[in-house]
Amino acid sequence: MSGSSNDQTAGRVCPRDWQLGAGHLRTAQSICADCLWVVGGLYGNLPALQAWQRLYQLDVDAGLATAAVFNGDFHWFDAEPETFARIEREVSEFAATAGNVEAAIAAPNALIGCGCAYPASVGDDFVERSNRIHQRLAAVAAGHPDAVDRLGRLPYAYRATVAGLRIGIIHGDPDSLAGWALAYENFAADPARLSAQIDDWSAAAQVDAFACTHTCLAWAADFPAAAVINNGAAGMPNFSGQTWGLATRIAAAEHAWPNALATIRRQNTVLQAVAIDYDQAAWLELFAGIWPDQSPAWRNYHQRICEGPKHLAAAAWPAAR
């Protein structure tokens, strides 16, 4: 299991059928666009979805052939029937891959739990609470059988072409739906080793870039074989002291987004981390209505939602401009 612990407990297990190998990207469903948004880790944040929709519409209004892929974990905090149904309805208007959240909803398994495949660095108490979040979310989803059926049919990856650049759109890492090999911690610890792994993945997948999410800490780098951009989370803060989400925008260089936080230029294409500046007050009100004080999601995520994680933008994209 790529990047995961050997601790065989719920929330730490990555099922064998989630481990497809990077080669499966060669035959993944394909998208061709002038501008592509990749939105990972929305986590049921409706105000973030609305803020991103406004950004997407700007590209549409500019006359670009614009597409979007939600690359998993668009559900999570929306463990309330009306909010779940709205997230599901609006996301279903776009292409999407399964994240571990959606795959675990579609095929619940007590051993898998939330399906996060957390590494050993994540404490058991956090993992246990994540499993309880998943249980409540899955119970809400069960009241929407058509949605559960749709989630079960989502692919695990897409590939896209933008201005000639071939992009592999994944949730975790190229080998595994819930893999942690593209976590920021691995990049920071040994970028040379990760670069060698990306050489192999790029050759197997036949892509020039990977767009991922899952691990919740954003970073981006342009390796010799392929660029990597991990948007962290569209629906949660990504850096210390800030309260906005991030999405990935990929477009021809001449259509560069003016307010991108970081940009990687590769061939004739730019890959950009773009802030999703959602209504924080509205989100806190919605979140508290579903997950009150001391509930599992409150204990795991409330501090991050209010203050951001202990992660700095300067570390996230040291080589990006």
PDB file of N, CA, C and O in Angstrom, residues 126-194:
ATOM      1  N   PHE A 126      -7.234  10.449  16.099  1.00  0.00           N
ATOM      2  CA  PHE A 126      -7.690  11.157  14.897  1.00  0.00           C
ATOM      3  C   PHE A 126      -8.313  10.167  13.921  1.00  0.00           C
ATOM      4  O   PHE A 126      -9.381  10.433  13.345  1.00  0.00           O
ATOM      5  N   VAL A 127      -7.672   9.023  13.748  1.00  0.00           N
ATOM      6  CA  VAL A 127      -8.187   8.005  12.831  1.00  0.00           C
ATOM      7  C   VAL A 127      -9.546   7.498  13.300  1.00  0.00           C
ATOM      8  O   VAL A 127     -10.490   7.364  12.501  1.00  0.00           O
ATOM      9  N   GLU A 128      -9.677   7.238  14.585  1.00  0.00           N
ATOM     10  CA  GLU A 128     -10.945   6.732  15.121  1.00  0.00           C
ATOM     11  C   GLU A 128     -12.070   7.731  14.895  1.00  0.00           C
ATOM     12  O   GLU A 128     -13.190   7.360  14.509  1.00  0.00           O
ATOM     13  N   ARG A 129     -11.781   9.017  15.091  1.00  0.00           N
ATOM     14  CA  ARG A 129     -12.812  10.030  14.859  1.00  0.00           C
ATOM     15  C   ARG A 129     -13.149  10.141  13.374  1.00  0.00           C
ATOM     16  O   ARG A 129     -14.314  10.369  13.019  1.00  0.00           O
ATOM     17  N   SER A 130     -12.162   9.978  12.510  1.00  0.00           N
ATOM     18  CA  SER A 130     -12.443   9.996  11.071  1.00  0.00           C
ATOM     19  C   SER A 130     -13.377   8.859  10.686  1.00  0.00           C
ATOM     20  O   SER A 130     -14.276   9.032   9.845  1.00  0.00           O
ATOM     21  N   ASN A 131     -13.182   7.710  11.279  1.00  0.00           N
ATOM     22  CA  ASN A 131     -14.086   6.585  11.005  1.00  0.00           C
ATOM     23  C   ASN A 131     -15.511   6.905  11.451  1.00  0.00           C
ATOM     24  O   ASN A 131     -16.485   6.522  10.793  1.00  0.00           O
ATOM     25  N   ARG A 132     -15.643   7.624  12.565  1.00  0.00           N
ATOM     26  CA  ARG A 132     -16.982   8.002  13.033  1.00  0.00           C
ATOM     27  C   ARG A 132     -17.610   9.050  12.120  1.00  0.00           C
ATOM     28  O   ARG A 132     -18.828   9.035  11.882  1.00  0.00           O
ATOM     29  N   ILE A 133     -16.812   9.958  11.583  1.00  0.00           N
ATOM     30  CA  ILE A 133     -17.324  10.914  10.591  1.00  0.00           C
ATOM     31  C   ILE A 133     -17.858  10.144   9.390  1.00  0.00           C
ATOM     32  O   ILE A 133     -18.963  10.407   8.893  1.00  0.00           O
ATOM     33  N   HIS A 134     -17.062   9.182   8.926  1.00  0.00           N
ATOM     34  CA  HIS A 134     -17.483   8.393   7.763  1.00  0.00           C
ATOM     35  C   HIS A 134     -18.770   7.627   8.050  1.00  0.00           C
ATOM     36  O   HIS A 134     -19.669   7.574   7.196  1.00  0.00           O
ATOM     37  N   GLN A 135     -18.893   7.051   9.220  1.00  0.00           N
ATOM     38  CA  GLN A 135     -20.104   6.290   9.550  1.00  0.00           C
ATOM     39  C   GLN A 135     -21.342   7.171   9.468  1.00  0.00           C
ATOM     40  O   GLN A 135     -22.382   6.765   8.928  1.00  0.00           O
ATOM     41  N   ARG A 136     -21.237   8.378   9.999  1.00  0.00           N
ATOM     42  CA  ARG A 136     -22.388   9.275   9.961  1.00  0.00           C
ATOM     43  C   ARG A 136     -22.675   9.712   8.523  1.00  0.00           C
ATOM     44  O   ARG A 136     -23.837   9.757   8.094  1.00  0.00           O
ATOM     45  N   LEU A 137     -21.644  10.035   7.772  1.00  0.00           N
ATOM     46  CA  LEU A 137     -21.828  10.445   6.379  1.00  0.00           C
ATOM     47  C   LEU A 137     -22.441   9.313   5.560  1.00  0.00           C
ATOM     48  O   LEU A 137     -23.357   9.539   4.754  1.00  0.00           O
ATOM     49  N   ALA A 138     -21.944   8.092   5.755  1.00  0.00           N
ATOM     50  CA  ALA A 138     -22.472   6.950   5.006  1.00  0.00           C
ATOM     51  C   ALA A 138     -23.935   6.711   5.326  1.00  0.00           C
ATOM     52  O   ALA A 138     -24.721   6.319   4.444  1.00  0.00           O
ATOM     53  N   ALA A 139     -24.338   6.948   6.572  1.00  0.00           N
ATOM     54  CA  ALA A 139     -25.751   6.789   6.946  1.00  0.00           C
ATOM     55  C   ALA A 139     -26.618   7.813   6.221  1.00  0.00           C
ATOM     56  O   ALA A 139     -27.730   7.503   5.776  1.00  0.00           O
ATOM     57  N   VAL A 140     -26.114   9.036   6.086  1.00  0.00           N
ATOM     58  CA  VAL A 140     -26.846  10.058   5.330  1.00  0.00           C
ATOM     59  C   VAL A 140     -26.912   9.670   3.859  1.00  0.00           C
ATOM     60  O   VAL A 140     -27.968   9.749   3.215  1.00  0.00           O
ATOM     61  N   ALA A 141     -25.791   9.227   3.310  1.00  0.00           N
ATOM     62  CA  ALA A 141     -25.743   8.847   1.892  1.00  0.00           C
ATOM     63  C   ALA A 141     -26.700   7.701   1.589  1.00  0.00           C
ATOM     64  O   ALA A 141     -27.280   7.642   0.500  1.00  0.00           O
ATOM     65  N   ALA A 142     -26.876   6.796   2.540  1.00  0.00           N
ATOM     66  CA  ALA A 142     -27.764   5.650   2.316  1.00  0.00           C
ATOM     67  C   ALA A 142     -29.192   6.089   2.022  1.00  0.00           C
ATOM     68  O   ALA A 142     -29.963   5.344   1.403  1.00  0.00           O
ATOM     69  N   GLY A 143     -29.558   7.297   2.450  1.00  0.00           N
ATOM     70  CA  GLY A 143     -30.869   7.829   2.140  1.00  0.00           C
ATOM     71  C   GLY A 143     -30.977   8.383   0.724  1.00  0.00           C
ATOM     72  O   GLY A 143     -32.048   8.851   0.327  1.00  0.00           O
ATOM     73  N   HIS A 144     -29.877   8.320  -0.020  1.00  0.00           N
ATOM     74  CA  HIS A 144     -29.830   8.797  -1.413  1.00  0.00           C
ATOM     75  C   HIS A 144     -29.249   7.677  -2.278  1.00  0.00           C
ATOM     76  O   HIS A 144     -28.110   7.772  -2.754  1.00  0.00           O
ATOM     77  N   PRO A 145     -29.998   6.603  -2.488  1.00  0.00           N
ATOM     78  CA  PRO A 145     -29.442   5.434  -3.181  1.00  0.00           C
ATOM     79  C   PRO A 145     -28.951   5.730  -4.592  1.00  0.00           C
ATOM     80  O   PRO A 145     -27.979   5.120  -5.049  1.00  0.00           O
ATOM     81  N   ASP A 146     -29.587   6.663  -5.300  1.00  0.00           N
ATOM     82  CA  ASP A 146     -29.099   7.006  -6.639  1.00  0.00           C
ATOM     83  C   ASP A 146     -27.711   7.632  -6.567  1.00  0.00           C
ATOM     84  O   ASP A 146     -26.855   7.380  -7.428  1.00  0.00           O
ATOM     85  N   ALA A 147     -27.492   8.443  -5.539  1.00  0.00           N
ATOM     86  CA  ALA A 147     -26.173   9.048  -5.365  1.00  0.00           C
ATOM     87  C   ALA A 147     -25.123   7.994  -5.038  1.00  0.00           C
ATOM     88  O   ALA A 147     -24.012   8.019  -5.576  1.00  0.00           O
ATOM     89  N   VAL A 148     -25.475   7.072  -4.158  1.00  0.00           N
ATOM     90  CA  VAL A 148     -24.530   6.007  -3.822  1.00  0.00           C
ATOM     91  C   VAL A 148     -24.170   5.193  -5.061  1.00  0.00           C
ATOM     92  O   VAL A 148     -23.003   4.842  -5.282  1.00  0.00           O
ATOM     93  N   ASP A 149     -25.155   4.920  -5.896  1.00  0.00           N
ATOM     94  CA  ASP A 149     -24.898   4.192  -7.142  1.00  0.00           C
ATOM     95  C   ASP A 149     -23.948   4.984  -8.042  1.00  0.00           C
ATOM     96  O   ASP A 149     -23.025   4.417  -8.629  1.00  0.00           O
ATOM     97  N   ARG A 150     -24.165   6.299  -8.145  1.00  0.00           N
ATOM     98  CA  ARG A 150     -23.291   7.126  -8.981  1.00  0.00           C
ATOM     99  C   ARG A 150     -21.875   7.127  -8.443  1.00  0.00           C
ATOM    100  O   ARG A 150     -20.898   7.007  -9.198  1.00  0.00           O
ATOM    101  N   LEU A 151     -21.732   7.259  -7.122  1.00  0.00           N
ATOM    102  CA  LEU A 151     -20.399   7.272  -6.517  1.00  0.00           C
ATOM    103  C   LEU A 151     -19.674   5.957  -6.780  1.00  0.00           C
ATOM    104  O   LEU A 151     -18.457   5.941  -6.986  1.00  0.00           O
ATOM    105  N   GLY A 152     -20.415   4.865  -6.781  1.00  0.00           N
ATOM    106  CA  GLY A 152     -19.797   3.566  -7.032  1.00  0.00           C
ATOM    107  C   GLY A 152     -19.328   3.388  -8.459  1.00  0.00           C
ATOM    108  O   GLY A 152     -18.518   2.488  -8.736  1.00  0.00           O
ATOM    109  N   ARG A 153     -19.809   4.220  -9.370  1.00  0.00           N
ATOM    110  CA  ARG A 153     -19.407   4.117 -10.772  1.00  0.00           C
ATOM    111  C   ARG A 153     -18.346   5.134 -11.169  1.00  0.00           C
ATOM    112  O   ARG A 153     -17.915   5.171 -12.328  1.00  0.00           O
ATOM    113  N   LEU A 154     -17.896   5.958 -10.231  1.00  0.00           N
ATOM    114  CA  LEU A 154     -16.877   6.951 -10.562  1.00  0.00           C
ATOM    115  C   LEU A 154     -15.543   6.273 -10.884  1.00  0.00           C
ATOM    116  O   LEU A 154     -15.150   5.315 -10.204  1.00  0.00           O
ATOM    117  N   PRO A 155     -14.824   6.766 -11.878  1.00  0.00           N
ATOM    118  CA  PRO A 155     -13.479   6.225 -12.142  1.00  0.00           C
ATOM    119  C   PRO A 155     -12.500   6.652 -11.056  1.00  0.00           C
ATOM    120  O   PRO A 155     -12.771   7.590 -10.296  1.00  0.00           O
ATOM    121  N   TYR A 156     -11.378   5.977 -11.008  1.00  0.00           N
ATOM    122  CA  TYR A 156     -10.341   6.324 -10.034  1.00  0.00           C
ATOM    123  C   TYR A 156      -9.364   7.348 -10.582  1.00  0.00           C
ATOM    124  O   TYR A 156      -8.513   7.862  -9.832  1.00  0.00           O
ATOM    125  N   ALA A 157      -9.439   7.662 -11.867  1.00  0.00           N
ATOM    126  CA  ALA A 157      -8.519   8.624 -12.468  1.00  0.00           C
ATOM    127  C   ALA A 157      -9.098   9.147 -13.767  1.00  0.00           C
ATOM    128  O   ALA A 157      -9.961   8.519 -14.381  1.00  0.00           O
ATOM    129  N   TYR A 158      -8.623  10.310 -14.175  1.00  0.00           N
ATOM    130  CA  TYR A 158      -8.837  10.854 -15.509  1.00  0.00           C
ATOM    131  C   TYR A 158      -7.472  11.213 -16.083  1.00  0.00           C
ATOM    132  O   TYR A 158      -6.497  11.394 -15.339  1.00  0.00           O
ATOM    133  N   ARG A 159      -7.413  11.338 -17.400  1.00  0.00           N
ATOM    134  CA  ARG A 159      -6.255  11.968 -18.012  1.00  0.00           C
ATOM    135  C   ARG A 159      -6.779  13.121 -18.852  1.00  0.00           C
ATOM    136  O   ARG A 159      -7.933  13.103 -19.295  1.00  0.00           O
ATOM    137  N   ALA A 160      -5.983  14.145 -19.003  1.00  0.00           N
ATOM    138  CA  ALA A 160      -6.409  15.322 -19.745  1.00  0.00           C
ATOM    139  C   ALA A 160      -5.262  15.831 -20.593  1.00  0.00           C
ATOM    140  O   ALA A 160      -4.080  15.579 -20.294  1.00  0.00           O
ATOM    141  N   THR A 161      -5.614  16.558 -21.633  1.00  0.00           N
ATOM    142  CA  THR A 161      -4.624  17.227 -22.468  1.00  0.00           C
ATOM    143  C   THR A 161      -4.980  18.698 -22.546  1.00  0.00           C
ATOM    144  O   THR A 161      -6.115  19.061 -22.903  1.00  0.00           O
ATOM    145  N   VAL A 162      -4.034  19.542 -22.160  1.00  0.00           N
ATOM    146  CA  VAL A 162      -4.201  20.994 -22.218  1.00  0.00           C
ATOM    147  C   VAL A 162      -2.979  21.576 -22.919  1.00  0.00           C
ATOM    148  O   VAL A 162      -1.853  21.418 -22.426  1.00  0.00           O
ATOM    149  N   ALA A 163      -3.177  22.200 -24.068  1.00  0.00           N
ATOM    150  CA  ALA A 163      -2.084  22.792 -24.845  1.00  0.00           C
ATOM    151  C   ALA A 163      -0.951  21.790 -25.070  1.00  0.00           C
ATOM    152  O   ALA A 163       0.231  22.133 -25.002  1.00  0.00           O
ATOM    153  N   GLY A 164      -1.307  20.546 -25.297  1.00  0.00           N
ATOM    154  CA  GLY A 164      -0.327  19.503 -25.573  1.00  0.00           C
ATOM    155  C   GLY A 164       0.234  18.816 -24.346  1.00  0.00           C
ATOM    156  O   GLY A 164       0.886  17.774 -24.465  1.00  0.00           O
ATOM    157  N   LEU A 165      -0.001  19.374 -23.158  1.00  0.00           N
ATOM    158  CA  LEU A 165       0.498  18.756 -21.928  1.00  0.00           C
ATOM    159  C   LEU A 165      -0.445  17.639 -21.502  1.00  0.00           C
ATOM    160  O   LEU A 165      -1.660  17.827 -21.420  1.00  0.00           O
ATOM    161  N   ARG A 166       0.121  16.466 -21.213  1.00  0.00           N
ATOM    162  CA  ARG A 166      -0.668  15.318 -20.779  1.00  0.00           C
ATOM    163  C   ARG A 166      -0.684  15.258 -19.253  1.00  0.00           C
ATOM    164  O   ARG A 166       0.382  15.198 -18.632  1.00  0.00           O
ATOM    165  N   ILE A 167      -1.869  15.261 -18.674  1.00  0.00           N
ATOM    166  CA  ILE A 167      -2.013  15.355 -17.220  1.00  0.00           C
ATOM    167  C   ILE A 167      -2.726  14.123 -16.688  1.00  0.00           C
ATOM    168  O   ILE A 167      -3.774  13.729 -17.198  1.00  0.00           O
ATOM    169  N   GLY A 168      -2.172  13.528 -15.659  1.00  0.00           N
ATOM    170  CA  GLY A 168      -2.830  12.451 -14.938  1.00  0.00           C
ATOM    171  C   GLY A 168      -3.534  13.035 -13.721  1.00  0.00           C
ATOM    172  O   GLY A 168      -2.891  13.625 -12.847  1.00  0.00           O
ATOM    173  N   ILE A 169      -4.849  12.869 -13.664  1.00  0.00           N
ATOM    174  CA  ILE A 169      -5.654  13.425 -12.571  1.00  0.00           C
ATOM    175  C   ILE A 169      -6.013  12.281 -11.634  1.00  0.00           C
ATOM    176  O   ILE A 169      -6.737  11.353 -12.005  1.00  0.00           O
ATOM    177  N   ILE A 170      -5.500  12.343 -10.436  1.00  0.00           N
ATOM    178  CA  ILE A 170      -5.623  11.250  -9.476  1.00  0.00           C
ATOM    179  C   ILE A 170      -6.093  11.806  -8.136  1.00  0.00           C
ATOM    180  O   ILE A 170      -6.118  13.015  -7.929  1.00  0.00           O
ATOM    181  N   HIS A 171      -6.438  10.914  -7.232  1.00  0.00           N
ATOM    182  CA  HIS A 171      -6.806  11.352  -5.887  1.00  0.00           C
ATOM    183  C   HIS A 171      -5.600  11.273  -4.961  1.00  0.00           C
ATOM    184  O   HIS A 171      -5.176  12.281  -4.411  1.00  0.00           O
ATOM    185  N   GLY A 172      -5.043  10.079  -4.792  1.00  0.00           N
ATOM    186  CA  GLY A 172      -3.921   9.891  -3.883  1.00  0.00           C
ATOM    187  C   GLY A 172      -2.586   9.983  -4.593  1.00  0.00           C
ATOM    188  O   GLY A 172      -2.050  11.064  -4.811  1.00  0.00           O
ATOM    189  N   ASP A 173      -2.029   8.825  -4.971  1.00  0.00           N
ATOM    190  CA  ASP A 173      -0.812   8.831  -5.780  1.00  0.00           C
ATOM    191  C   ASP A 173      -1.045   7.959  -7.016  1.00  0.00           C
ATOM    192  O   ASP A 173      -2.092   7.300  -7.120  1.00  0.00           O
ATOM    193  N   PRO A 174      -0.130   7.948  -7.968  1.00  0.00           N
ATOM    194  CA  PRO A 174      -0.399   7.214  -9.212  1.00  0.00           C
ATOM    195  C   PRO A 174      -0.642   5.723  -9.028  1.00  0.00           C
ATOM    196  O   PRO A 174      -1.310   5.103  -9.862  1.00  0.00           O
ATOM    197  N   ASP A 175      -0.124   5.143  -7.964  1.00  0.00           N
ATOM    198  CA  ASP A 175      -0.301   3.712  -7.751  1.00  0.00           C
ATOM    199  C   ASP A 175      -1.596   3.362  -7.043  1.00  0.00           C
ATOM    200  O   ASP A 175      -2.132   2.274  -7.222  1.00  0.00           O
ATOM    201  N   SER A 176      -2.119   4.285  -6.213  1.00  0.00           N
ATOM    202  CA  SER A 176      -3.193   3.909  -5.297  1.00  0.00           C
ATOM    203  C   SER A 176      -4.169   5.050  -5.066  1.00  0.00           C
ATOM    204  O   SER A 176      -3.757   6.205  -4.871  1.00  0.00           O
ATOM    205  N   LEU A 177      -5.447   4.732  -5.060  1.00  0.00           N
ATOM    206  CA  LEU A 177      -6.478   5.721  -4.791  1.00  0.00           C
ATOM    207  C   LEU A 177      -6.224   6.465  -3.488  1.00  0.00           C
ATOM    208  O   LEU A 177      -6.413   7.693  -3.410  1.00  0.00           O
ATOM    209  N   ALA A 178      -5.822   5.760  -2.442  1.00  0.00           N
ATOM    210  CA  ALA A 178      -5.609   6.370  -1.135  1.00  0.00           C
ATOM    211  C   ALA A 178      -4.135   6.431  -0.767  1.00  0.00           C
ATOM    212  O   ALA A 178      -3.786   6.529   0.408  1.00  0.00           O
ATOM    213  N   GLY A 179      -3.249   6.406  -1.763  1.00  0.00           N
ATOM    214  CA  GLY A 179      -1.815   6.428  -1.494  1.00  0.00           C
ATOM    215  C   GLY A 179      -1.328   7.775  -0.988  1.00  0.00           C
ATOM    216  O   GLY A 179      -1.856   8.833  -1.353  1.00  0.00           O
ATOM    217  N   TRP A 180      -0.289   7.738  -0.166  1.00  0.00           N
ATOM    218  CA  TRP A 180       0.283   8.939   0.442  1.00  0.00           C
ATOM    219  C   TRP A 180       1.674   9.268  -0.104  1.00  0.00           C
ATOM    220  O   TRP A 180       2.379  10.108   0.446  1.00  0.00           O
ATOM    221  N   ALA A 181       2.074   8.634  -1.195  1.00  0.00           N
ATOM    222  CA  ALA A 181       3.429   8.859  -1.701  1.00  0.00           C
ATOM    223  C   ALA A 181       3.634  10.285  -2.197  1.00  0.00           C
ATOM    224  O   ALA A 181       4.772  10.763  -2.262  1.00  0.00           O
ATOM    225  N   LEU A 182       2.556  10.994  -2.546  1.00  0.00           N
ATOM    226  CA  LEU A 182       2.670  12.384  -2.978  1.00  0.00           C
ATOM    227  C   LEU A 182       2.283  13.354  -1.861  1.00  0.00           C
ATOM    228  O   LEU A 182       1.878  14.483  -2.115  1.00  0.00           O
ATOM    229  N   ALA A 183       2.447  12.912  -0.626  1.00  0.00           N
ATOM    230  CA  ALA A 183       2.269  13.807   0.516  1.00  0.00           C
ATOM    231  C   ALA A 183       3.422  14.799   0.570  1.00  0.00           C
ATOM    232  O   ALA A 183       4.564  14.487   0.194  1.00  0.00           O
ATOM    233  N   TYR A 184       3.151  15.997   1.064  1.00  0.00           N
ATOM    234  CA  TYR A 184       4.197  17.024   1.199  1.00  0.00           C
ATOM    235  C   TYR A 184       5.375  16.495   2.016  1.00  0.00           C
ATOM    236  O   TYR A 184       6.538  16.781   1.703  1.00  0.00           O
ATOM    237  N   GLU A 185       5.085  15.714   3.048  1.00  0.00           N
ATOM    238  CA  GLU A 185       6.155  15.221   3.915  1.00  0.00           C
ATOM    239  C   GLU A 185       7.187  14.414   3.133  1.00  0.00           C
ATOM    240  O   GLU A 185       8.390  14.487   3.402  1.00  0.00           O
ATOM    241  N   ASN A 186       6.746  13.629   2.155  1.00  0.00           N
ATOM    242  CA  ASN A 186       7.683  12.851   1.344  1.00  0.00           C
ATOM    243  C   ASN A 186       8.508  13.746   0.434  1.00  0.00           C
ATOM    244  O   ASN A 186       9.697  13.513   0.216  1.00  0.00           O
ATOM    245  N   PHE A 187       7.885  14.777  -0.109  1.00  0.00           N
ATOM    246  CA  PHE A 187       8.607  15.743  -0.934  1.00  0.00           C
ATOM    247  C   PHE A 187       9.663  16.463  -0.104  1.00  0.00           C
ATOM    248  O   PHE A 187      10.823  16.603  -0.512  1.00  0.00           O
ATOM    249  N   ALA A 188       9.283  16.907   1.088  1.00  0.00           N
ATOM    250  CA  ALA A 188      10.209  17.656   1.933  1.00  0.00           C
ATOM    251  C   ALA A 188      11.356  16.789   2.439  1.00  0.00           C
ATOM    252  O   ALA A 188      12.499  17.252   2.553  1.00  0.00           O
ATOM    253  N   ALA A 189      11.057  15.506   2.720  1.00  0.00           N
ATOM    254  CA  ALA A 189      12.069  14.634   3.307  1.00  0.00           C
ATOM    255  C   ALA A 189      13.138  14.208   2.308  1.00  0.00           C
ATOM    256  O   ALA A 189      14.326  14.132   2.649  1.00  0.00           O
ATOM    257  N   ASP A 190      12.751  13.919   1.067  1.00  0.00           N
ATOM    258  CA  ASP A 190      13.717  13.382   0.102  1.00  0.00           C
ATOM    259  C   ASP A 190      13.236  13.658  -1.321  1.00  0.00           C
ATOM    260  O   ASP A 190      12.753  12.760  -2.011  1.00  0.00           O
ATOM    261  N   PRO A 191      13.385  14.899  -1.785  1.00  0.00           N
ATOM    262  CA  PRO A 191      12.897  15.213  -3.131  1.00  0.00           C
ATOM    263  C   PRO A 191      13.588  14.425  -4.235  1.00  0.00           C
ATOM    264  O   PRO A 191      12.965  14.122  -5.264  1.00  0.00           O
ATOM    265  N   ALA A 192      14.853  14.061  -4.040  1.00  0.00           N
ATOM    266  CA  ALA A 192      15.563  13.288  -5.069  1.00  0.00           C
ATOM    267  C   ALA A 192      14.955  11.895  -5.214  1.00  0.00           C
ATOM    268  O   ALA A 192      14.784  11.393  -6.337  1.00  0.00           O
ATOM    269  N   ARG A 193      14.637  11.278  -4.099  1.00  0.00           N
ATOM    270  CA  ARG A 193      14.017   9.957  -4.152  1.00  0.00           C
ATOM    271  C   ARG A 193      12.639  10.041  -4.798  1.00  0.00           C
ATOM    272  O   ARG A 193      12.270   9.192  -5.618  1.00  0.00           O
ATOM    273  N   LEU A 194      11.878  11.080  -4.440  1.00  0.00           N
ATOM    274  CA  LEU A 194      10.563  11.241  -5.035  1.00  0.00           C
ATOM    275  C   LEU A 194      10.682  11.503  -6.533  1.00  0.00           C
ATOM    276  O   LEU A 194       9.886  10.995  -7.335  1.00  0.00           O
TER     277      LEU A 194
END
